[in-house]
């Protein structure tokens, strides 16, 4: 499971707590959101404007002290997969999130992953994090032989599949993790997504950016 955390100065304490809860459930965004909403007192929730920072922080701390665990991993009989990834940044740089969706080779959904990336982060960096997140969780859960990565950032594509040095600052840990992960998958390739192409990871990245925008807490 992915356990690389960004430097704490890039996320507020409250956003960092949410990220820790996400890590505890394998970055399954729906599972984390449901758990947080259930833990918040009253009828509020993670994004309810009536939920105070103190209420949210208390709920997150209680969850982290409990036995958080990821949802059951869906069975997959084959060894071919599709991975959608996306990064979202408001302001570029600004609050940013990463999303990844793992599918079977037949495009049945296996996982919907997301996390906040940083409060002052660019879109391409968020896309690196999304790719690293998706690959890490894919390799944790399955034994892929063939993988198609669907991604819209040409910067990341050139860096990862074009063997160019990363052009984005501070992405070396993610670039190295991506290279290591892909080296263990015998057959991997990318498909470049145009802006008009549907990407199911987009909504997850947007939620990650929403979390990254949380105040100090």
C-alpha positions as CSV (number, residue, x, y, z in Angstrom):
1,X,0.0,0.0,0.0
2,X,1.2,3.5,-0.7
3,X,2.8,5.1,2.4
4,X,4.8,7.9,0.9
5,X,3.7,11.2,2.5
6,X,4.4,14.6,1.0
7,X,6.3,17.1,3.2
8,X,3.9,18.3,5.9
9,X,4.4,22.0,4.9
10,X,2.4,21.2,1.7
11,X,-0.8,20.2,3.5
12,X,-2.6,21.8,6.5
13,X,-2.8,19.7,9.6
14,X,-6.4,19.0,8.9
15,X,-5.8,17.9,5.3
16,X,-2.9,15.8,6.5
17,X,-5.2,14.0,8.9
18,X,-7.7,13.2,6.1
19,X,-4.8,11.9,4.0
20,X,-3.8,9.6,6.9
21,X,-7.3,8.2,7.1
22,X,-7.2,7.7,3.3
23,X,-4.0,5.8,3.7
24,X,-5.6,3.6,6.3
25,X,-8.3,2.5,3.9
26,X,-6.0,2.0,0.9
27,X,-6.8,5.4,-0.5
28,X,-10.4,4.2,-1.4
29,X,-12.0,7.6,-1.5
30,X,-15.6,6.4,-1.0
31,X,-14.7,4.2,2.0
32,X,-12.7,7.1,3.6
33,X,-15.5,9.6,3.0
34,X,-18.2,7.3,4.4
35,X,-16.1,6.5,7.5
36,X,-15.4,10.2,8.2
37,X,-19.0,11.2,7.7
38,X,-20.1,8.5,10.1
39,X,-17.6,9.7,12.7
40,X,-18.6,13.4,12.5
41,X,-21.2,14.2,15.2
42,X,-24.7,15.2,14.2
43,X,-25.7,15.4,10.6
44,X,-22.5,17.0,9.2
45,X,-19.8,15.4,7.2
46,X,-16.4,15.9,5.6
47,X,-17.6,18.7,3.2
48,X,-20.6,20.0,5.2
49,X,-20.1,23.7,5.8
50,X,-21.7,23.3,9.2
51,X,-18.9,20.8,10.3
52,X,-16.4,22.8,12.3
53,X,-12.7,22.2,12.1
54,X,-12.8,21.0,15.7
55,X,-15.5,18.5,15.0
56,X,-13.7,17.2,11.9
57,X,-10.4,17.0,13.6
58,X,-12.0,15.0,16.5
59,X,-13.6,12.6,14.1
60,X,-10.4,12.1,12.2
61,X,-8.4,11.4,15.3
62,X,-10.9,8.9,16.5
63,X,-10.8,7.1,13.2
64,X,-7.0,7.0,13.2
65,X,-7.1,5.5,16.7
66,X,-9.5,2.8,15.5
67,X,-8.8,-0.3,13.4
68,X,-9.0,1.2,10.0
69,X,-8.6,-1.3,7.1
70,X,-9.1,-1.2,3.4
71,X,-12.3,-2.7,1.8
72,X,-12.0,-6.2,0.5
73,X,-10.0,-6.5,-2.7
74,X,-12.2,-7.6,-5.6
75,X,-11.0,-10.8,-7.2
76,X,-9.4,-10.6,-10.7
77,X,-8.8,-13.8,-12.6
78,X,-6.7,-12.2,-15.4
79,X,-3.4,-10.3,-15.3
80,X,-4.3,-7.5,-17.7
81,X,-5.3,-4.1,-16.2
82,X,-6.3,-0.5,-17.2
83,X,-5.3,2.4,-15.0
84,X,-6.8,5.9,-15.4
85,X,-4.9,8.7,-13.6
86,X,-5.5,12.4,-13.2
87,X,-4.2,15.3,-11.2
88,X,-6.2,18.4,-10.4
89,X,-4.8,21.8,-9.3
90,X,-6.8,25.0,-8.7
91,X,-4.6,27.9,-9.7
92,X,-1.8,25.7,-10.9
93,X,-0.2,25.9,-8.4
94,X,-2.8,25.8,-5.8
95,X,-4.8,23.1,-3.8
96,X,-4.2,19.9,-5.7
97,X,-5.4,16.3,-5.6
98,X,-4.6,13.0,-7.3
99,X,-7.1,10.4,-8.5
100,X,-6.7,6.9,-10.0
101,X,-9.1,4.2,-11.1
102,X,-8.0,0.6,-11.6
103,X,-10.0,-1.6,-14.1
104,X,-9.7,-5.1,-15.3
105,X,-8.5,-5.6,-18.9
106,X,-12.2,-6.0,-19.7
107,X,-12.8,-2.6,-18.0
108,X,-14.7,-3.8,-14.9
109,X,-14.0,-1.4,-12.1
110,X,-11.7,-2.6,-9.3
111,X,-10.7,0.5,-7.3
112,X,-11.4,4.2,-7.1
113,X,-8.5,6.0,-5.3
114,X,-7.8,9.5,-4.4
115,X,-5.8,11.8,-2.1
116,X,-4.8,15.4,-1.5
117,X,-1.4,16.4,-2.9
118,X,-0.6,19.8,-1.6
119,X,-1.9,23.3,-1.0
120,X,0.6,25.0,-3.4
121,X,1.1,22.3,-6.1
122,X,1.0,22.3,-9.9
123,X,-1.1,20.0,-12.1
124,X,1.7,17.9,-13.5
125,X,3.1,17.2,-10.0
126,X,-0.4,16.1,-9.0
127,X,-0.5,13.8,-12.0
128,X,2.8,12.2,-11.0
129,X,1.3,11.5,-7.6
130,X,-1.8,10.0,-9.2
131,X,0.3,7.7,-11.3
132,X,2.4,6.6,-8.4
133,X,-0.7,6.1,-6.3
134,X,-2.4,3.9,-8.9
135,X,0.7,1.8,-9.6
136,X,1.5,1.3,-6.0
137,X,-2.0,0.1,-5.1
138,X,-2.3,-2.0,-8.3
139,X,0.9,-3.9,-7.4
140,X,-0.1,-4.3,-3.8
141,X,-3.4,-5.9,-4.7
142,X,-2.7,-7.8,-7.9
143,X,0.1,-9.3,-10.0
144,X,-0.2,-7.4,-13.3
145,X,1.5,-8.7,-16.5
146,X,-0.1,-6.2,-18.9
147,X,-1.1,-2.6,-18.1
148,X,-2.5,0.3,-20.2
149,X,-2.1,3.7,-18.4
150,X,-4.6,6.3,-19.6
151,X,-3.3,9.8,-18.8
152,X,-3.6,13.3,-20.1
153,X,-0.3,14.9,-19.0
154,X,2.2,15.0,-21.9
155,X,4.8,16.2,-19.4
156,X,4.5,13.1,-17.4
157,X,4.3,10.9,-20.5
158,X,7.5,12.3,-21.8
159,X,9.3,11.9,-18.5
160,X,8.1,8.4,-17.8
161,X,7.9,6.7,-21.2
162,X,10.2,9.1,-23.1
163,X,13.1,8.5,-20.7
164,X,13.6,12.2,-20.1
165,X,14.6,13.7,-16.8
166,X,11.6,15.0,-14.8
167,X,11.0,18.7,-15.6
168,X,8.8,19.4,-12.6
169,X,10.5,20.4,-9.3
170,X,10.2,18.1,-6.3
171,X,8.8,15.0,-8.1
172,X,12.0,12.9,-7.9
173,X,10.6,10.5,-5.3
174,X,7.4,9.9,-7.3
175,X,9.3,9.6,-10.6
176,X,11.6,7.0,-9.1
177,X,8.7,5.1,-7.6
178,X,6.9,5.1,-10.9
179,X,10.0,3.8,-12.7
180,X,10.4,1.0,-10.2
181,X,6.8,0.0,-10.3
182,X,6.7,-0.1,-14.1
183,X,9.9,-2.1,-14.3
184,X,8.0,-5.0,-12.5
185,X,5.2,-5.0,-15.1
186,X,6.4,-6.9,-18.2
187,X,4.0,-5.2,-20.7
188,X,3.0,-1.6,-20.0
189,X,2.0,1.2,-22.3
190,X,0.2,4.5,-22.2
191,X,-2.7,6.1,-24.0
192,X,-2.8,9.9,-24.1
193,X,-6.2,11.3,-23.2
194,X,-7.4,14.4,-24.9
195,X,-9.2,17.0,-22.8
196,X,-12.5,15.8,-24.3
197,X,-11.9,12.1,-23.4
198,X,-13.8,10.9,-20.3
199,X,-11.5,10.2,-17.4
200,X,-13.2,8.6,-14.3
201,X,-10.1,9.6,-12.2
202,X,-10.9,13.3,-12.7
203,X,-13.7,13.4,-10.1
204,X,-11.4,11.7,-7.5
205,X,-8.6,14.2,-8.1
206,X,-11.1,17.0,-7.7
207,X,-12.1,15.7,-4.3
208,X,-8.5,15.4,-3.4
209,X,-8.1,19.1,-4.3
210,X,-11.1,19.9,-2.1
211,X,-9.4,18.2,0.8
212,X,-6.1,20.0,0.1
213,X,-7.9,23.3,0.3
214,X,-8.9,22.7,4.0
215,X,-7.6,25.4,6.3
216,X,-5.2,24.9,9.2
217,X,-7.6,22.9,11.4
